[in-house]
Tab-separated table of C-alpha atoms in Angstrom:
chain	number	residue	atom	x	y	z
A	12	UNK	CA	125.392	17.742	-20.160
A	13	UNK	CA	124.106	21.450	-20.307
A	14	UNK	CA	122.771	20.380	-23.375
A	15	UNK	CA	120.514	18.482	-21.656
A	16	UNK	CA	119.391	20.258	-19.032
A	17	UNK	CA	118.550	22.632	-21.848
A	18	UNK	CA	116.300	20.419	-23.026
A	19	UNK	CA	114.931	18.416	-19.960
A	20	UNK	CA	114.058	22.640	-19.154
A	21	UNK	CA	112.238	23.450	-22.196
A	22	UNK	CA	110.631	20.033	-21.636
A	23	UNK	CA	109.415	21.209	-18.610
A	24	UNK	CA	107.827	24.913	-19.988
A	25	UNK	CA	106.550	22.376	-22.261
A	26	UNK	CA	104.722	20.455	-19.827
A	27	UNK	CA	103.676	23.026	-18.029
A	28	UNK	CA	102.247	24.996	-20.682
A	29	UNK	CA	99.523	22.173	-21.983
A	30	UNK	CA	98.863	21.794	-18.031
A	31	UNK	CA	98.235	25.374	-17.543
A	32	UNK	CA	96.106	25.255	-20.998
A	33	UNK	CA	94.361	22.088	-19.395
A	34	UNK	CA	93.190	23.923	-16.029
A	35	UNK	CA	92.014	26.779	-18.349
A	36	UNK	CA	90.265	24.900	-20.518
A	37	UNK	CA	88.258	22.694	-17.218
A	38	UNK	CA	87.751	26.479	-15.824
A	39	UNK	CA	85.553	27.604	-19.504
A	40	UNK	CA	84.832	24.151	-19.306
A	41	UNK	CA	83.311	24.648	-15.688
A	42	UNK	CA	81.922	28.475	-16.343
A	43	UNK	CA	79.999	27.981	-19.202
A	44	UNK	CA	78.319	24.856	-16.961
A	45	UNK	CA	77.826	27.572	-14.304
A	46	UNK	CA	75.800	29.265	-16.826
A	47	UNK	CA	73.555	26.380	-18.531
A	48	UNK	CA	70.070	27.273	-20.315
A	49	UNK	CA	67.743	24.247	-19.501
A	50	UNK	CA	65.230	23.903	-22.066
A	51	UNK	CA	61.412	22.806	-21.444
A	52	UNK	CA	58.633	22.467	-24.355
A	53	UNK	CA	55.862	21.310	-22.266
A	54	UNK	CA	51.894	21.650	-22.620
A	55	UNK	CA	49.297	23.427	-20.207
A	56	UNK	CA	46.035	21.740	-18.991
A	57	UNK	CA	44.824	23.900	-22.709
A	58	UNK	CA	47.269	22.082	-25.293
A	59	UNK	CA	49.528	25.509	-25.224
A	60	UNK	CA	53.335	24.300	-25.457
A	61	UNK	CA	55.398	26.860	-23.686
A	62	UNK	CA	58.577	26.843	-23.601
A	63	UNK	CA	61.395	28.200	-22.044
A	64	UNK	CA	61.967	30.921	-23.770
A	65	UNK	CA	58.324	32.327	-23.442
A	66	UNK	CA	59.998	33.406	-20.498
A	67	UNK	CA	62.919	35.848	-21.760
A	68	UNK	CA	62.856	38.918	-19.580
A	69	UNK	CA	61.048	37.070	-16.116
A	70	UNK	CA	63.019	35.622	-13.487
A	71	UNK	CA	61.632	31.835	-13.793
A	72	UNK	CA	60.800	29.985	-10.509
A	73	UNK	CA	60.811	25.713	-11.718
A	74	UNK	CA	59.470	22.971	-9.620
A	75	UNK	CA	59.061	19.368	-10.399
A	76	UNK	CA	56.510	17.355	-9.007
A	77	UNK	CA	53.098	15.887	-8.783
A	78	UNK	CA	50.009	16.165	-7.644
A	79	UNK	CA	49.094	13.493	-5.690
A	80	UNK	CA	52.601	13.826	-3.794
A	81	UNK	CA	49.783	15.626	0.207
A	82	UNK	CA	53.472	16.356	1.500
A	83	UNK	CA	55.975	18.732	0.315
A	84	UNK	CA	54.788	20.017	-2.754
A	85	UNK	CA	52.167	21.671	-1.749
A	86	UNK	CA	54.488	22.976	1.587
A	87	UNK	CA	57.177	24.081	-1.855
A	88	UNK	CA	53.719	25.577	-4.213
A	89	UNK	CA	52.576	27.245	-1.208
A	90	UNK	CA	55.910	28.884	-0.428
A	91	UNK	CA	56.278	30.372	-3.964
A	92	UNK	CA	52.733	31.263	-3.111
A	93	UNK	CA	53.757	33.473	-0.200
A	94	UNK	CA	57.089	34.708	-2.693
A	95	UNK	CA	54.405	35.985	-5.140
A	96	UNK	CA	52.523	37.967	-2.659
A	97	UNK	CA	55.335	39.659	-1.278
A	98	UNK	CA	56.970	40.789	-3.320
A	99	UNK	CA	53.388	42.823	-4.756
A	100	UNK	CA	53.865	45.074	-8.285
A	101	UNK	CA	57.418	42.498	-8.820
A	102	UNK	CA	55.552	39.755	-9.412
A	103	UNK	CA	55.026	40.422	-12.954
A	104	UNK	CA	58.945	40.296	-13.257
A	105	UNK	CA	58.590	36.670	-12.105
A	106	UNK	CA	57.366	33.181	-13.916
A	107	UNK	CA	56.946	30.658	-11.636
A	108	UNK	CA	56.757	26.981	-13.252
A	109	UNK	CA	54.668	23.772	-12.227
A	110	UNK	CA	56.076	20.651	-13.991
A	111	UNK	CA	54.296	18.133	-13.336
A	112	UNK	CA	56.932	14.678	-13.843
A	113	UNK	CA	53.622	12.672	-12.789
A	114	UNK	CA	52.199	14.215	-15.865
A	115	UNK	CA	49.155	11.085	-17.844
A	116	UNK	CA	48.034	11.601	-13.521
A	117	UNK	CA	47.722	15.218	-13.296
A	118	UNK	CA	45.991	16.340	-16.648
A	119	UNK	CA	43.339	14.113	-15.444
A	120	UNK	CA	42.853	15.849	-12.139
A	121	UNK	CA	42.956	19.277	-12.936
A	122	UNK	CA	46.428	20.696	-12.545
A	123	UNK	CA	46.039	24.309	-13.230
A	124	UNK	CA	42.615	24.510	-10.992
A	125	UNK	CA	44.662	22.542	-8.320
A	126	UNK	CA	47.856	24.889	-8.926
A	127	UNK	CA	46.017	28.267	-9.082
A	128	UNK	CA	44.303	27.632	-5.459
A	129	UNK	CA	47.968	27.984	-4.238
A	130	UNK	CA	48.487	31.443	-5.971
A	131	UNK	CA	46.796	32.571	-10.279
A	132	UNK	CA	50.588	32.920	-11.024
A	133	UNK	CA	51.649	29.739	-11.122
A	134	UNK	CA	52.095	27.648	-14.737
A	135	UNK	CA	50.857	24.209	-14.550
A	136	UNK	CA	52.621	22.319	-17.202
A	137	UNK	CA	52.804	17.934	-18.677
A	138	UNK	CA	54.241	16.285	-21.199
A	139	UNK	CA	53.976	13.787	-22.500
A	140	UNK	CA	56.581	11.350	-21.130
A	141	UNK	CA	59.474	12.135	-23.848
A	142	UNK	CA	59.146	16.159	-23.449
A	143	UNK	CA	59.004	15.210	-19.035
A	144	UNK	CA	62.438	13.248	-19.465
A	145	UNK	CA	63.546	16.666	-22.063
A	146	UNK	CA	62.841	18.610	-19.882
A	147	UNK	CA	64.056	16.346	-16.442
A	148	UNK	CA	67.075	16.045	-17.925
A	149	UNK	CA	67.953	19.695	-19.399
A	150	UNK	CA	67.301	20.390	-16.016
A	151	UNK	CA	70.269	18.466	-14.147
A	152	UNK	CA	67.288	16.872	-12.072
A	153	UNK	CA	66.118	13.724	-10.817
A	154	UNK	CA	61.989	12.032	-11.437
A	155	UNK	CA	61.670	8.294	-10.754
A	156	UNK	CA	58.675	5.800	-10.518
A	157	UNK	CA	58.384	3.432	-8.173
A	158	UNK	CA	56.272	0.670	-7.903
A	159	UNK	CA	54.145	1.206	-4.134
A	160	UNK	CA	51.307	-1.217	-2.257
A	161	UNK	CA	50.714	1.528	0.098
A	162	UNK	CA	50.379	4.767	-2.214
A	163	UNK	CA	47.109	5.889	-4.374
A	164	UNK	CA	47.371	4.026	-7.804
A	165	UNK	CA	50.099	1.531	-6.845
A	166	UNK	CA	52.547	4.026	-7.692
A	167	UNK	CA	54.901	7.212	-6.527
A	168	UNK	CA	57.089	9.325	-8.098
A	169	UNK	CA	60.587	10.548	-5.574
A	170	UNK	CA	61.860	13.938	-7.611
A	171	UNK	CA	63.905	16.359	-6.891
A	172	UNK	CA	62.673	18.398	-4.486
A	173	UNK	CA	64.283	21.979	-4.883
A	174	UNK	CA	63.120	25.697	-6.416
A	175	UNK	CA	64.568	26.256	-9.237
A	176	UNK	CA	65.432	29.500	-10.181
A	177	UNK	CA	65.921	31.003	-14.327
A	178	UNK	CA	67.551	34.326	-15.420
A	179	UNK	CA	65.736	36.396	-17.826
A	180	UNK	CA	67.822	34.992	-20.832
A	181	UNK	CA	67.063	31.432	-19.546
A	182	UNK	CA	69.972	30.311	-17.993
A	183	UNK	CA	70.720	28.614	-14.391
A	184	UNK	CA	71.151	31.078	-12.109
A	185	UNK	CA	70.718	28.947	-8.097
A	186	UNK	CA	68.162	26.506	-6.886
A	187	UNK	CA	66.664	26.823	-3.268
A	188	UNK	CA	66.776	23.773	-0.798
A	189	UNK	CA	63.804	22.198	0.489
A	190	UNK	CA	62.707	24.219	2.920
A	191	UNK	CA	63.677	27.602	2.205
A	192	UNK	CA	61.503	30.052	3.839
A	193	UNK	CA	59.512	31.885	1.450
A	194	UNK	CA	60.926	34.579	3.336
A	195	UNK	CA	64.531	34.076	2.097
A	196	UNK	CA	63.788	33.614	-1.850
A	197	UNK	CA	61.759	36.983	-1.557
A	198	UNK	CA	64.594	38.351	-0.878
A	199	UNK	CA	67.213	36.772	-2.844
A	200	UNK	CA	64.537	37.530	-5.436
A	201	UNK	CA	64.056	41.667	-4.668
A	202	UNK	CA	67.512	41.646	-5.159
A	203	UNK	CA	67.658	40.882	-8.486
A	204	UNK	CA	64.982	42.268	-9.921
B	26	UNK	CA	43.174	60.948	24.364
B	27	UNK	CA	46.061	60.246	25.248
B	28	UNK	CA	45.295	56.506	27.772
B	29	UNK	CA	43.047	55.973	24.010
B	30	UNK	CA	45.526	56.673	21.929
B	31	UNK	CA	47.717	53.817	24.306
B	32	UNK	CA	44.441	51.555	24.343
B	33	UNK	CA	44.881	51.967	20.561
B	34	UNK	CA	48.341	50.639	19.968
B	35	UNK	CA	48.146	47.903	22.537
B	36	UNK	CA	44.730	47.028	20.451
B	37	UNK	CA	46.458	46.316	17.955
B	38	UNK	CA	49.553	44.923	19.391
B	39	UNK	CA	47.939	42.508	20.559
B	40	UNK	CA	45.413	41.435	17.962
B	41	UNK	CA	47.009	39.740	15.285
B	42	UNK	CA	47.924	37.411	18.032
B	43	UNK	CA	44.973	36.783	19.351
B	44	UNK	CA	44.237	35.348	15.752
B	45	UNK	CA	46.238	32.464	16.738
B	46	UNK	CA	43.735	30.103	18.172
B	47	UNK	CA	44.805	27.727	20.999
B	48	UNK	CA	45.914	24.907	20.229
B	49	UNK	CA	43.217	21.478	21.374
B	50	UNK	CA	45.637	19.351	23.591
B	51	UNK	CA	44.360	15.786	24.162
B	52	UNK	CA	46.081	14.381	27.412
B	53	UNK	CA	45.349	10.713	27.704
B	54	UNK	CA	48.166	8.145	29.426
B	55	UNK	CA	51.524	9.656	29.491
B	56	UNK	CA	50.633	11.405	25.650
B	57	UNK	CA	49.398	14.306	25.111
B	58	UNK	CA	48.182	15.220	21.017
B	59	UNK	CA	48.352	19.404	20.007
B	60	UNK	CA	48.626	20.981	17.282
B	61	UNK	CA	46.072	18.707	14.544
B	62	UNK	CA	45.794	20.060	11.426
B	63	UNK	CA	45.280	19.517	7.247
B	64	UNK	CA	44.825	21.390	3.969
B	65	UNK	CA	41.543	21.484	2.620
B	66	UNK	CA	41.587	19.590	-0.945
B	67	UNK	CA	39.839	20.151	-3.916
B	68	UNK	CA	37.885	17.190	-4.301
B	69	UNK	CA	38.558	14.182	-3.256
B	70	UNK	CA	40.676	12.033	-6.205
B	71	UNK	CA	44.125	13.501	-4.375
B	72	UNK	CA	45.966	11.885	-0.711
B	73	UNK	CA	44.863	14.320	1.881
B	74	UNK	CA	47.733	15.071	4.785
B	75	UNK	CA	47.695	15.011	7.858
B	76	UNK	CA	49.346	17.259	10.786
B	77	UNK	CA	49.806	16.633	14.467
B	78	UNK	CA	52.800	17.163	17.663
B	79	UNK	CA	53.082	13.995	20.629
B	80	UNK	CA	54.793	14.767	23.723
B	81	UNK	CA	55.375	12.634	25.488
B	82	UNK	CA	55.822	12.527	29.259
B	83	UNK	CA	56.485	8.559	30.275
B	84	UNK	CA	58.816	5.998	28.516
B	85	UNK	CA	59.067	5.380	25.422
B	86	UNK	CA	55.788	4.913	23.448
B	87	UNK	CA	55.226	4.149	19.332
B	88	UNK	CA	52.706	5.344	17.376
B	89	UNK	CA	51.730	2.351	15.539
B	90	UNK	CA	48.571	4.238	13.254
B	91	UNK	CA	45.796	6.751	12.221
B	92	UNK	CA	42.301	5.635	11.356
B	93	UNK	CA	40.332	8.485	10.194
B	94	UNK	CA	36.258	8.114	8.925
B	95	UNK	CA	37.431	10.779	6.360
B	96	UNK	CA	39.977	8.077	4.142
B	97	UNK	CA	39.167	4.762	3.886
B	98	UNK	CA	43.382	4.611	3.697
B	99	UNK	CA	45.042	6.289	6.327
B	100	UNK	CA	48.181	5.650	6.175
B	101	UNK	CA	51.965	7.524	8.360
B	102	UNK	CA	54.800	8.086	5.798
B	103	UNK	CA	57.328	10.286	5.980
B	104	UNK	CA	59.168	12.674	3.567
B	105	UNK	CA	62.849	12.001	3.089
B	106	UNK	CA	65.128	14.645	0.954
B	107	UNK	CA	68.316	12.651	-0.457
B	108	UNK	CA	71.111	14.451	-2.493
B	109	UNK	CA	68.072	16.815	-3.648
B	110	UNK	CA	65.521	14.281	-4.127
B	111	UNK	CA	62.695	13.926	-1.859
B	112	UNK	CA	60.277	10.483	-1.804
B	113	UNK	CA	58.053	9.029	0.624
B	114	UNK	CA	58.008	6.146	1.720
B	115	UNK	CA	55.243	4.377	4.362
B	116	UNK	CA	56.474	4.126	7.839
B	117	UNK	CA	55.450	1.725	10.688
B	118	UNK	CA	55.703	3.629	13.264
B	119	UNK	CA	57.109	6.285	14.794
B	120	UNK	CA	59.684	6.457	18.096
B	121	UNK	CA	58.361	9.329	20.743
B	122	UNK	CA	62.216	9.299	23.233
B	123	UNK	CA	61.072	9.233	27.048
B	124	UNK	CA	59.485	13.095	27.873
B	125	UNK	CA	60.290	14.104	24.128
B	126	UNK	CA	57.963	15.520	21.366
B	127	UNK	CA	57.499	14.436	17.873
B	128	UNK	CA	55.608	16.745	15.262
B	129	UNK	CA	54.002	15.352	12.040
B	130	UNK	CA	55.555	18.142	10.304
B	131	UNK	CA	55.634	19.372	5.964
B	132	UNK	CA	59.469	18.012	5.172
B	133	UNK	CA	58.881	15.279	7.545
B	134	UNK	CA	56.984	12.453	9.096
B	135	UNK	CA	52.410	12.667	8.129
B	136	UNK	CA	49.706	11.627	8.420
B	137	UNK	CA	48.801	10.026	4.380
B	138	UNK	CA	44.974	10.372	4.135
B	139	UNK	CA	44.223	8.566	0.907
B	140	UNK	CA	40.937	6.999	-0.383
B	141	UNK	CA	39.258	10.518	0.545
B	142	UNK	CA	35.682	9.518	1.686
B	143	UNK	CA	34.717	13.479	1.743
B	144	UNK	CA	36.833	17.325	0.486
B	145	UNK	CA	38.286	18.063	3.518
B	146	UNK	CA	36.598	22.073	3.495
B	147	UNK	CA	39.083	25.470	4.674
B	148	UNK	CA	37.578	25.832	8.806
B	149	UNK	CA	36.018	22.432	9.354
B	150	UNK	CA	37.539	19.664	11.744
B	151	UNK	CA	37.320	15.780	11.534
B	152	UNK	CA	38.415	13.453	14.078
B	153	UNK	CA	41.517	10.832	12.977
B	154	UNK	CA	42.222	8.944	15.800
B	155	UNK	CA	46.779	7.750	16.976
B	156	UNK	CA	47.233	4.119	17.585
B	157	UNK	CA	49.993	4.157	20.491
B	158	UNK	CA	51.026	1.811	21.566
B	159	UNK	CA	51.385	2.364	25.348
B	160	UNK	CA	48.611	5.135	25.423
B	161	UNK	CA	46.161	3.659	23.819
B	162	UNK	CA	44.147	5.074	21.300
B	163	UNK	CA	44.471	8.935	21.354
B	164	UNK	CA	41.698	11.497	19.447
B	165	UNK	CA	41.385	14.447	18.396
B	166	UNK	CA	39.730	17.770	16.029
B	167	UNK	CA	42.061	18.639	12.788
B	168	UNK	CA	41.417	21.807	11.932
B	169	UNK	CA	41.252	22.116	8.032
B	170	UNK	CA	43.315	24.849	6.933
B	171	UNK	CA	43.636	26.753	4.040
B	172	UNK	CA	45.544	24.961	0.370
B	173	UNK	CA	48.138	27.419	1.651
B	174	UNK	CA	48.578	26.664	4.603
B	175	UNK	CA	52.196	26.038	5.917
B	176	UNK	CA	51.691	25.479	9.321
B	177	UNK	CA	49.492	25.064	12.123
B	178	UNK	CA	47.245	28.310	13.075
B	179	UNK	CA	47.659	27.734	16.604
B	180	UNK	CA	50.306	28.347	19.365
B	181	UNK	CA	51.351	25.613	20.426
B	182	UNK	CA	52.037	24.924	24.150
B	183	UNK	CA	54.328	22.191	24.271
């Protein structure tokens, strides 16, 4: 009888040890997931390839959008431009990047000229379909083409609307939801720089 | 001396406020339309945007569509952000509840001006006609603000 209880207790100890290690393993995985490093390798308008590695040492603000979008994309670029102005000399430590989710059309219509009208520091990247999807997947964001007769060219893109912040080691720090005031983004960045 | 210093301070306090012009406001029937603005465009290839505020002082009113000479295909659209993803869709009409106001503003309802006939140049204006179910067509001068604008440049009286 006593022997049976002792065995049962040891079994309980073994089960709880397994449970604890599963929990620890999960916590470790979550921590690693939180500090993941999104990657991209995409050309600018001149064809120069840019990767996440290029911006080591800087904070990077990444937005996925397309320039045929008249509302949310220009509004966000206007916020980013304001942030870059308000950062003053510290702006040199921040690189804003616009990754086109509609690259063929955006290359044709002059992505660089469009973005520099907001702020000269914004880098526009437009790759091929595969490289764009790889970037979208790596950031764990979303973009999808919708056929839509009421849109210019007969289609529109839905896309993640947040602004993503990468740290100086290329790790994911946070995202700013659409509509976050420029002042809040500037204040967050100033604390980190 | 003291008075002129005080006057200078008062002037300095007032000047930024005067940078905001009065909103152009058009009233017809029960609706008052104001704070109409758009962003400058680069060329005519991309669609432009139209933002405006509509106040309704009567019973339920509907905005059924918009017309403008600067674009062949002007439409009412709505940006919907769901689970962090934004999509834009055509809306047939915008309902304005009795004694209420609706703003077409960044991130929500907006006019999408497709097939632009002319580049929208900062500092100019262009007319947009709003088609209301009950109050009929109302035309307002729309201010073309810099590409970087985030809101109307006038003080809303609404």
